[in-house]
Amino acid sequence: VAAFAPSKVAQTSTALNAFDSELGVQPPLGLFDPLGLLDDADQERFDRLRYVEVKHGRIAQLAFLGNIITRAGVHLPGDIDTAGTSFDSIPDGWAAINAIPQAGLLQIVAFVGFLELGVMKDSANGAEPGEFPGDFRNGALDFGWDTFDEETKLSKRGIELNNGRAAMMGILGLMVHEQLGTEIPIVGQM
């Protein structure tokens, strides 16, 4: 009978317990850190990793939406260069990288670099401290954020965090399926 009795589990204390109440720590996983990035981490390290997670989540949301929209046949009107290459002639997905003229790719890289170094800053990378990691308002943009109560702000930040996590998995799935050459419902042939 004792063989089927529940065993007592010793309670252990880790550095992860310090972050158990942070935004985004949710059932069923709780604080999910399989690589141990938060082992012996302080609040500053956690905030830096949260900033990176939010930023990558935002990029993944744009990437996923852009992938789905262009696969649905929606493209910008006009030409991408002076040689007459139309936006419609650029293929979807990874194939677009080889089809975009080199000057266009350099412009994209320069624009992203400008955003990274000059615009998209928060306290994790040198700007004035915002309210939270990933707060890119920098005293200029608001869009009504200051009119929300604290509970609504936390809810919206949690929703953005979860949508970003889902989008990171979504764009990864689309890229893998594209390389496999499979067909996905709604999206179609990759």
JSON list of C-alpha atoms in Angstrom, two decimals:
[
{"chain": "A", "resi": 1, "resn": "VAL", "atom": "CA", "xyz": [0.00, 0.00, 0.00]},
{"chain": "A", "resi": 2, "resn": "ALA", "atom": "CA", "xyz": [2.87, 2.37, 0.77]},
{"chain": "A", "resi": 3, "resn": "ALA", "atom": "CA", "xyz": [4.15, 1.88, -2.77]},
{"chain": "A", "resi": 4, "resn": "PHE", "atom": "CA", "xyz": [1.17, 3.84, -4.11]},
{"chain": "A", "resi": 5, "resn": "ALA", "atom": "CA", "xyz": [1.18, 6.63, -1.54]},
{"chain": "A", "resi": 6, "resn": "PRO", "atom": "CA", "xyz": [2.26, 10.02, -2.79]},
{"chain": "A", "resi": 7, "resn": "SER", "atom": "CA", "xyz": [5.87, 10.76, -2.00]},
{"chain": "A", "resi": 8, "resn": "LYS", "atom": "CA", "xyz": [6.83, 13.94, -0.26]},
{"chain": "A", "resi": 9, "resn": "VAL", "atom": "CA", "xyz": [8.65, 16.36, -2.50]},
{"chain": "A", "resi": 10, "resn": "ALA", "atom": "CA", "xyz": [11.22, 18.58, -0.89]},
{"chain": "A", "resi": 11, "resn": "GLN", "atom": "CA", "xyz": [10.66, 22.27, -1.46]},
{"chain": "A", "resi": 12, "resn": "THR", "atom": "CA", "xyz": [13.65, 23.87, -3.10]},
{"chain": "A", "resi": 13, "resn": "SER", "atom": "CA", "xyz": [14.43, 27.52, -3.44]},
{"chain": "A", "resi": 14, "resn": "THR", "atom": "CA", "xyz": [15.98, 28.79, -6.64]},
{"chain": "A", "resi": 15, "resn": "ALA", "atom": "CA", "xyz": [16.71, 32.15, -8.14]},
{"chain": "A", "resi": 16, "resn": "LEU", "atom": "CA", "xyz": [13.72, 31.55, -10.43]},
{"chain": "A", "resi": 17, "resn": "ASN", "atom": "CA", "xyz": [11.35, 32.00, -7.48]},
{"chain": "A", "resi": 18, "resn": "ALA", "atom": "CA", "xyz": [12.22, 35.69, -7.56]},
{"chain": "A", "resi": 19, "resn": "PHE", "atom": "CA", "xyz": [10.50, 36.00, -10.95]},
{"chain": "A", "resi": 20, "resn": "ASP", "atom": "CA", "xyz": [7.44, 33.82, -10.28]},
{"chain": "A", "resi": 21, "resn": "SER", "atom": "CA", "xyz": [5.18, 36.86, -9.97]},
{"chain": "A", "resi": 22, "resn": "GLU", "atom": "CA", "xyz": [6.35, 38.62, -13.14]},
{"chain": "A", "resi": 23, "resn": "LEU", "atom": "CA", "xyz": [4.00, 39.40, -16.02]},
{"chain": "A", "resi": 24, "resn": "GLY", "atom": "CA", "xyz": [3.80, 36.46, -18.43]},
{"chain": "A", "resi": 25, "resn": "VAL", "atom": "CA", "xyz": [4.34, 33.73, -15.83]},
{"chain": "A", "resi": 26, "resn": "GLN", "atom": "CA", "xyz": [1.18, 31.68, -16.33]},
{"chain": "A", "resi": 27, "resn": "PRO", "atom": "CA", "xyz": [-0.24, 28.21, -15.88]},
{"chain": "A", "resi": 28, "resn": "PRO", "atom": "CA", "xyz": [0.35, 25.51, -16.85]},
{"chain": "A", "resi": 29, "resn": "LEU", "atom": "CA", "xyz": [4.09, 26.13, -17.26]},
{"chain": "A", "resi": 30, "resn": "GLY", "atom": "CA", "xyz": [4.67, 28.88, -14.74]},
{"chain": "A", "resi": 31, "resn": "LEU", "atom": "CA", "xyz": [8.08, 30.44, -15.24]},
{"chain": "A", "resi": 32, "resn": "PHE", "atom": "CA", "xyz": [9.42, 28.58, -18.28]},
{"chain": "A", "resi": 33, "resn": "ASP", "atom": "CA", "xyz": [13.21, 28.79, -18.48]},
{"chain": "A", "resi": 34, "resn": "PRO", "atom": "CA", "xyz": [14.48, 25.49, -19.94]},
{"chain": "A", "resi": 35, "resn": "LEU", "atom": "CA", "xyz": [17.87, 26.94, -20.92]},
{"chain": "A", "resi": 36, "resn": "GLY", "atom": "CA", "xyz": [18.55, 28.34, -17.48]},
{"chain": "A", "resi": 37, "resn": "LEU", "atom": "CA", "xyz": [18.98, 31.91, -18.71]},
{"chain": "A", "resi": 38, "resn": "LEU", "atom": "CA", "xyz": [17.64, 33.20, -15.41]},
{"chain": "A", "resi": 39, "resn": "ASP", "atom": "CA", "xyz": [19.85, 31.09, -13.16]},
{"chain": "A", "resi": 40, "resn": "ASP", "atom": "CA", "xyz": [21.49, 33.53, -10.74]},
{"chain": "A", "resi": 41, "resn": "ALA", "atom": "CA", "xyz": [19.92, 36.45, -12.64]},
{"chain": "A", "resi": 42, "resn": "ASP", "atom": "CA", "xyz": [19.01, 39.77, -11.07]},
{"chain": "A", "resi": 43, "resn": "GLN", "atom": "CA", "xyz": [16.11, 42.06, -11.96]},
{"chain": "A", "resi": 44, "resn": "GLU", "atom": "CA", "xyz": [18.23, 43.95, -14.50]},
{"chain": "A", "resi": 45, "resn": "ARG", "atom": "CA", "xyz": [19.01, 40.71, -16.39]},
{"chain": "A", "resi": 46, "resn": "PHE", "atom": "CA", "xyz": [15.35, 39.69, -16.29]},
{"chain": "A", "resi": 47, "resn": "ASP", "atom": "CA", "xyz": [14.28, 43.10, -17.65]},
{"chain": "A", "resi": 48, "resn": "ARG", "atom": "CA", "xyz": [16.83, 42.83, -20.49]},
{"chain": "A", "resi": 49, "resn": "LEU", "atom": "CA", "xyz": [15.55, 39.37, -21.47]},
{"chain": "A", "resi": 50, "resn": "ARG", "atom": "CA", "xyz": [11.94, 40.57, -21.25]},
{"chain": "A", "resi": 51, "resn": "TYR", "atom": "CA", "xyz": [12.81, 43.54, -23.49]},
{"chain": "A", "resi": 52, "resn": "VAL", "atom": "CA", "xyz": [14.30, 41.14, -26.06]},
{"chain": "A", "resi": 53, "resn": "GLU", "atom": "CA", "xyz": [11.26, 38.85, -25.82]},
{"chain": "A", "resi": 54, "resn": "VAL", "atom": "CA", "xyz": [8.82, 41.72, -26.38]},
{"chain": "A", "resi": 55, "resn": "LYS", "atom": "CA", "xyz": [10.86, 43.11, -29.27]},
{"chain": "A", "resi": 56, "resn": "HIS", "atom": "CA", "xyz": [11.17, 39.73, -31.00]},
{"chain": "A", "resi": 57, "resn": "GLY", "atom": "CA", "xyz": [7.47, 39.13, -30.41]},
{"chain": "A", "resi": 58, "resn": "ARG", "atom": "CA", "xyz": [6.60, 42.38, -32.15]},
{"chain": "A", "resi": 59, "resn": "ILE", "atom": "CA", "xyz": [8.86, 41.57, -35.09]},
{"chain": "A", "resi": 60, "resn": "ALA", "atom": "CA", "xyz": [7.38, 38.05, -35.33]},
{"chain": "A", "resi": 61, "resn": "GLN", "atom": "CA", "xyz": [3.85, 39.47, -35.36]},
{"chain": "A", "resi": 62, "resn": "LEU", "atom": "CA", "xyz": [4.77, 41.69, -38.31]},
{"chain": "A", "resi": 63, "resn": "ALA", "atom": "CA", "xyz": [6.56, 38.81, -40.05]},
{"chain": "A", "resi": 64, "resn": "PHE", "atom": "CA", "xyz": [3.67, 36.38, -39.62]},
{"chain": "A", "resi": 65, "resn": "LEU", "atom": "CA", "xyz": [1.09, 38.89, -40.80]},
{"chain": "A", "resi": 66, "resn": "GLY", "atom": "CA", "xyz": [3.29, 39.94, -43.73]},
{"chain": "A", "resi": 67, "resn": "ASN", "atom": "CA", "xyz": [3.77, 36.32, -44.75]},
{"chain": "A", "resi": 68, "resn": "ILE", "atom": "CA", "xyz": [0.04, 35.57, -44.68]},
{"chain": "A", "resi": 69, "resn": "ILE", "atom": "CA", "xyz": [-0.94, 38.81, -46.46]},
{"chain": "A", "resi": 70, "resn": "THR", "atom": "CA", "xyz": [1.53, 38.41, -49.33]},
{"chain": "A", "resi": 71, "resn": "ARG", "atom": "CA", "xyz": [0.59, 34.74, -49.75]},
{"chain": "A", "resi": 72, "resn": "ALA", "atom": "CA", "xyz": [-3.02, 35.90, -50.06]},
{"chain": "A", "resi": 73, "resn": "GLY", "atom": "CA", "xyz": [-1.90, 37.96, -53.09]},
{"chain": "A", "resi": 74, "resn": "VAL", "atom": "CA", "xyz": [-1.87, 41.40, -51.52]},
{"chain": "A", "resi": 75, "resn": "HIS", "atom": "CA", "xyz": [1.19, 43.37, -52.65]},
{"chain": "A", "resi": 76, "resn": "LEU", "atom": "CA", "xyz": [2.17, 47.02, -52.77]},
{"chain": "A", "resi": 77, "resn": "PRO", "atom": "CA", "xyz": [1.31, 48.74, -56.04]},
{"chain": "A", "resi": 78, "resn": "GLY", "atom": "CA", "xyz": [4.01, 49.98, -58.36]},
{"chain": "A", "resi": 79, "resn": "ASP", "atom": "CA", "xyz": [7.66, 49.10, -58.83]},
{"chain": "A", "resi": 80, "resn": "ILE", "atom": "CA", "xyz": [10.32, 48.24, -56.29]},
{"chain": "A", "resi": 81, "resn": "ASP", "atom": "CA", "xyz": [13.13, 49.78, -58.35]},
{"chain": "A", "resi": 82, "resn": "THR", "atom": "CA", "xyz": [13.75, 52.05, -61.31]},
{"chain": "A", "resi": 83, "resn": "ALA", "atom": "CA", "xyz": [14.33, 49.05, -63.59]},
{"chain": "A", "resi": 84, "resn": "GLY", "atom": "CA", "xyz": [10.59, 48.29, -63.49]},
{"chain": "A", "resi": 85, "resn": "THR", "atom": "CA", "xyz": [10.56, 45.29, -61.14]},
{"chain": "A", "resi": 86, "resn": "SER", "atom": "CA", "xyz": [7.04, 45.29, -59.75]},
{"chain": "A", "resi": 87, "resn": "PHE", "atom": "CA", "xyz": [6.20, 44.34, -56.18]},
{"chain": "A", "resi": 88, "resn": "ASP", "atom": "CA", "xyz": [3.86, 41.68, -57.61]},
{"chain": "A", "resi": 89, "resn": "SER", "atom": "CA", "xyz": [6.80, 39.96, -59.32]},
{"chain": "A", "resi": 90, "resn": "ILE", "atom": "CA", "xyz": [8.63, 39.37, -56.01]},
{"chain": "A", "resi": 91, "resn": "PRO", "atom": "CA", "xyz": [7.89, 35.83, -54.79]},
{"chain": "A", "resi": 92, "resn": "ASP", "atom": "CA", "xyz": [6.62, 35.07, -51.29]},
{"chain": "A", "resi": 93, "resn": "GLY", "atom": "CA", "xyz": [8.65, 33.81, -48.34]},
{"chain": "A", "resi": 94, "resn": "TRP", "atom": "CA", "xyz": [12.38, 33.10, -48.44]},
{"chain": "A", "resi": 95, "resn": "ALA", "atom": "CA", "xyz": [12.46, 33.28, -52.23]},
{"chain": "A", "resi": 96, "resn": "ALA", "atom": "CA", "xyz": [11.90, 37.04, -51.93]},
{"chain": "A", "resi": 97, "resn": "ILE", "atom": "CA", "xyz": [15.38, 37.51, -50.45]},
{"chain": "A", "resi": 98, "resn": "ASN", "atom": "CA", "xyz": [17.02, 36.49, -53.71]},
{"chain": "A", "resi": 99, "resn": "ALA", "atom": "CA", "xyz": [14.52, 38.41, -55.86]},
{"chain": "A", "resi": 100, "resn": "ILE", "atom": "CA", "xyz": [14.79, 41.82, -54.16]},
{"chain": "A", "resi": 101, "resn": "PRO", "atom": "CA", "xyz": [17.47, 43.97, -55.82]},
{"chain": "A", "resi": 102, "resn": "GLN", "atom": "CA", "xyz": [20.65, 44.35, -53.74]},
{"chain": "A", "resi": 103, "resn": "ALA", "atom": "CA", "xyz": [20.13, 48.09, -53.31]},
{"chain": "A", "resi": 104, "resn": "GLY", "atom": "CA", "xyz": [16.68, 47.33, -51.88]},
{"chain": "A", "resi": 105, "resn": "LEU", "atom": "CA", "xyz": [18.10, 44.88, -49.36]},
{"chain": "A", "resi": 106, "resn": "LEU", "atom": "CA", "xyz": [20.70, 47.46, -48.32]},
{"chain": "A", "resi": 107, "resn": "GLN", "atom": "CA", "xyz": [17.93, 50.02, -47.81]},
{"chain": "A", "resi": 108, "resn": "ILE", "atom": "CA", "xyz": [16.01, 47.56, -45.63]},
{"chain": "A", "resi": 109, "resn": "VAL", "atom": "CA", "xyz": [19.11, 46.82, -43.53]},
{"chain": "A", "resi": 110, "resn": "ALA", "atom": "CA", "xyz": [19.88, 50.56, -43.20]},
{"chain": "A", "resi": 111, "resn": "PHE", "atom": "CA", "xyz": [16.30, 51.33, -42.16]},
{"chain": "A", "resi": 112, "resn": "VAL", "atom": "CA", "xyz": [16.26, 48.56, -39.55]},
{"chain": "A", "resi": 113, "resn": "GLY", "atom": "CA", "xyz": [19.64, 49.77, -38.28]},
{"chain": "A", "resi": 114, "resn": "PHE", "atom": "CA", "xyz": [18.29, 53.31, -37.98]},
{"chain": "A", "resi": 115, "resn": "LEU", "atom": "CA", "xyz": [15.26, 52.07, -36.04]},
{"chain": "A", "resi": 116, "resn": "GLU", "atom": "CA", "xyz": [17.45, 49.90, -33.80]},
{"chain": "A", "resi": 117, "resn": "LEU", "atom": "CA", "xyz": [20.00, 52.58, -32.98]},
{"chain": "A", "resi": 118, "resn": "GLY", "atom": "CA", "xyz": [17.92, 55.72, -33.01]},
{"chain": "A", "resi": 119, "resn": "VAL", "atom": "CA", "xyz": [14.21, 55.12, -32.50]},
{"chain": "A", "resi": 120, "resn": "MET", "atom": "CA", "xyz": [13.39, 51.81, -30.82]},
{"chain": "A", "resi": 121, "resn": "LYS", "atom": "CA", "xyz": [15.02, 52.49, -27.48]},
{"chain": "A", "resi": 122, "resn": "ASP", "atom": "CA", "xyz": [13.95, 51.84, -23.93]},
{"chain": "A", "resi": 123, "resn": "SER", "atom": "CA", "xyz": [15.70, 51.79, -20.59]},
{"chain": "A", "resi": 124, "resn": "ALA", "atom": "CA", "xyz": [17.23, 48.38, -21.37]},
{"chain": "A", "resi": 125, "resn": "ASN", "atom": "CA", "xyz": [19.36, 49.92, -24.09]},
{"chain": "A", "resi": 126, "resn": "GLY", "atom": "CA", "xyz": [20.12, 53.45, -23.01]},
{"chain": "A", "resi": 127, "resn": "ALA", "atom": "CA", "xyz": [16.94, 55.53, -23.31]},
{"chain": "A", "resi": 128, "resn": "GLU", "atom": "CA", "xyz": [15.20, 57.28, -20.46]},
{"chain": "A", "resi": 129, "resn": "PRO", "atom": "CA", "xyz": [13.45, 54.71, -18.30]},
{"chain": "A", "resi": 130, "resn": "GLY", "atom": "CA", "xyz": [9.96, 53.87, -19.49]},
{"chain": "A", "resi": 131, "resn": "GLU", "atom": "CA", "xyz": [7.22, 52.27, -17.44]},
{"chain": "A", "resi": 132, "resn": "PHE", "atom": "CA", "xyz": [8.27, 48.73, -18.41]},
{"chain": "A", "resi": 133, "resn": "PRO", "atom": "CA", "xyz": [10.72, 46.82, -20.64]},
{"chain": "A", "resi": 134, "resn": "GLY", "atom": "CA", "xyz": [9.69, 47.37, -24.25]},
{"chain": "A", "resi": 135, "resn": "ASP", "atom": "CA", "xyz": [8.17, 50.80, -23.62]},
{"chain": "A", "resi": 136, "resn": "PHE", "atom": "CA", "xyz": [9.27, 52.61, -26.81]},
{"chain": "A", "resi": 137, "resn": "ARG", "atom": "CA", "xyz": [7.15, 55.73, -26.37]},
{"chain": "A", "resi": 138, "resn": "ASN", "atom": "CA", "xyz": [10.23, 57.79, -25.42]},
{"chain": "A", "resi": 139, "resn": "GLY", "atom": "CA", "xyz": [8.00, 60.67, -24.37]},
{"chain": "A", "resi": 140, "resn": "ALA", "atom": "CA", "xyz": [6.71, 61.15, -27.92]},
{"chain": "A", "resi": 141, "resn": "LEU", "atom": "CA", "xyz": [4.07, 58.51, -28.68]},
{"chain": "A", "resi": 142, "resn": "ASP", "atom": "CA", "xyz": [1.17, 57.69, -26.41]},
{"chain": "A", "resi": 143, "resn": "PHE", "atom": "CA", "xyz": [-1.99, 56.67, -28.31]},
{"chain": "A", "resi": 144, "resn": "GLY", "atom": "CA", "xyz": [-3.99, 56.90, -25.06]},
{"chain": "A", "resi": 145, "resn": "TRP", "atom": "CA", "xyz": [-1.81, 54.57, -22.96]},
{"chain": "A", "resi": 146, "resn": "ASP", "atom": "CA", "xyz": [-1.81, 56.99, -20.04]},
{"chain": "A", "resi": 147, "resn": "THR", "atom": "CA", "xyz": [-5.63, 56.96, -19.92]},
{"chain": "A", "resi": 148, "resn": "PHE", "atom": "CA", "xyz": [-5.77, 53.25, -18.94]},
{"chain": "A", "resi": 149, "resn": "ASP", "atom": "CA", "xyz": [-5.89, 52.09, -15.32]},
{"chain": "A", "resi": 150, "resn": "GLU", "atom": "CA", "xyz": [-3.11, 49.82, -14.03]},
{"chain": "A", "resi": 151, "resn": "GLU", "atom": "CA", "xyz": [-5.16, 46.62, -14.38]},
{"chain": "A", "resi": 152, "resn": "THR", "atom": "CA", "xyz": [-5.93, 47.37, -18.04]},
{"chain": "A", "resi": 153, "resn": "LYS", "atom": "CA", "xyz": [-2.27, 48.19, -18.72]},
{"chain": "A", "resi": 154, "resn": "LEU", "atom": "CA", "xyz": [-1.14, 44.86, -17.22]},
{"chain": "A", "resi": 155, "resn": "SER", "atom": "CA", "xyz": [-3.80, 43.02, -19.20]},
{"chain": "A", "resi": 156, "resn": "LYS", "atom": "CA", "xyz": [-2.76, 44.65, -22.48]},
{"chain": "A", "resi": 157, "resn": "ARG", "atom": "CA", "xyz": [0.93, 43.97, -21.81]},
{"chain": "A", "resi": 158, "resn": "GLY", "atom": "CA", "xyz": [0.13, 40.31, -21.05]},
{"chain": "A", "resi": 159, "resn": "ILE", "atom": "CA", "xyz": [-1.92, 40.01, -24.23]},
{"chain": "A", "resi": 160, "resn": "GLU", "atom": "CA", "xyz": [0.94, 41.51, -26.27]},
{"chain": "A", "resi": 161, "resn": "LEU", "atom": "CA", "xyz": [3.42, 39.14, -24.64]},
{"chain": "A", "resi": 162, "resn": "ASN", "atom": "CA", "xyz": [1.28, 36.08, -25.39]},
{"chain": "A", "resi": 163, "resn": "ASN", "atom": "CA", "xyz": [0.53, 37.20, -28.96]},
{"chain": "A", "resi": 164, "resn": "GLY", "atom": "CA", "xyz": [4.24, 37.75, -29.51]},
{"chain": "A", "resi": 165, "resn": "ARG", "atom": "CA", "xyz": [5.05, 34.27, -28.20]},
{"chain": "A", "resi": 166, "resn": "ALA", "atom": "CA", "xyz": [2.40, 32.76, -30.47]},
{"chain": "A", "resi": 167, "resn": "ALA", "atom": "CA", "xyz": [3.67, 34.75, -33.46]},
{"chain": "A", "resi": 168, "resn": "MET", "atom": "CA", "xyz": [7.26, 33.58, -32.86]},
{"chain": "A", "resi": 169, "resn": "MET", "atom": "CA", "xyz": [6.04, 29.97, -33.02]},
{"chain": "A", "resi": 170, "resn": "GLY", "atom": "CA", "xyz": [3.78, 30.81, -35.98]},
{"chain": "A", "resi": 171, "resn": "ILE", "atom": "CA", "xyz": [6.46, 32.36, -38.18]},
{"chain": "A", "resi": 172, "resn": "LEU", "atom": "CA", "xyz": [8.84, 29.55, -37.27]},
{"chain": "A", "resi": 173, "resn": "GLY", "atom": "CA", "xyz": [6.20, 27.05, -38.36]},
{"chain": "A", "resi": 174, "resn": "LEU", "atom": "CA", "xyz": [5.60, 28.88, -41.64]},
{"chain": "A", "resi": 175, "resn": "MET", "atom": "CA", "xyz": [9.33, 29.02, -42.39]},
{"chain": "A", "resi": 176, "resn": "VAL", "atom": "CA", "xyz": [9.79, 25.32, -41.64]},
{"chain": "A", "resi": 177, "resn": "HIS", "atom": "CA", "xyz": [6.81, 24.32, -43.77]},
{"chain": "A", "resi": 178, "resn": "GLU", "atom": "CA", "xyz": [8.05, 26.51, -46.59]},
{"chain": "A", "resi": 179, "resn": "GLN", "atom": "CA", "xyz": [11.40, 24.70, -46.56]},
{"chain": "A", "resi": 180, "resn": "LEU", "atom": "CA", "xyz": [9.60, 21.34, -46.47]},
{"chain": "A", "resi": 181, "resn": "GLY", "atom": "CA", "xyz": [7.42, 22.38, -49.43]},
{"chain": "A", "resi": 182, "resn": "THR", "atom": "CA", "xyz": [4.22, 21.33, -47.70]},
{"chain": "A", "resi": 183, "resn": "GLU", "atom": "CA", "xyz": [0.69, 22.64, -47.90]},
{"chain": "A", "resi": 184, "resn": "ILE", "atom": "CA", "xyz": [-1.00, 24.38, -45.00]},
{"chain": "A", "resi": 185, "resn": "PRO", "atom": "CA", "xyz": [-4.76, 24.87, -44.65]},
{"chain": "A", "resi": 186, "resn": "ILE", "atom": "CA", "xyz": [-5.89, 28.38, -45.64]},
{"chain": "A", "resi": 187, "resn": "VAL", "atom": "CA", "xyz": [-2.32, 29.38, -46.62]},
{"chain": "A", "resi": 188, "resn": "GLY", "atom": "CA", "xyz": [-2.00, 26.70, -49.29]},
{"chain": "A", "resi": 189, "resn": "GLN", "atom": "CA", "xyz": [1.15, 25.45, -50.99]},
{"chain": "A", "resi": 190, "resn": "MET", "atom": "CA", "xyz": [4.28, 26.76, -49.35]}
]
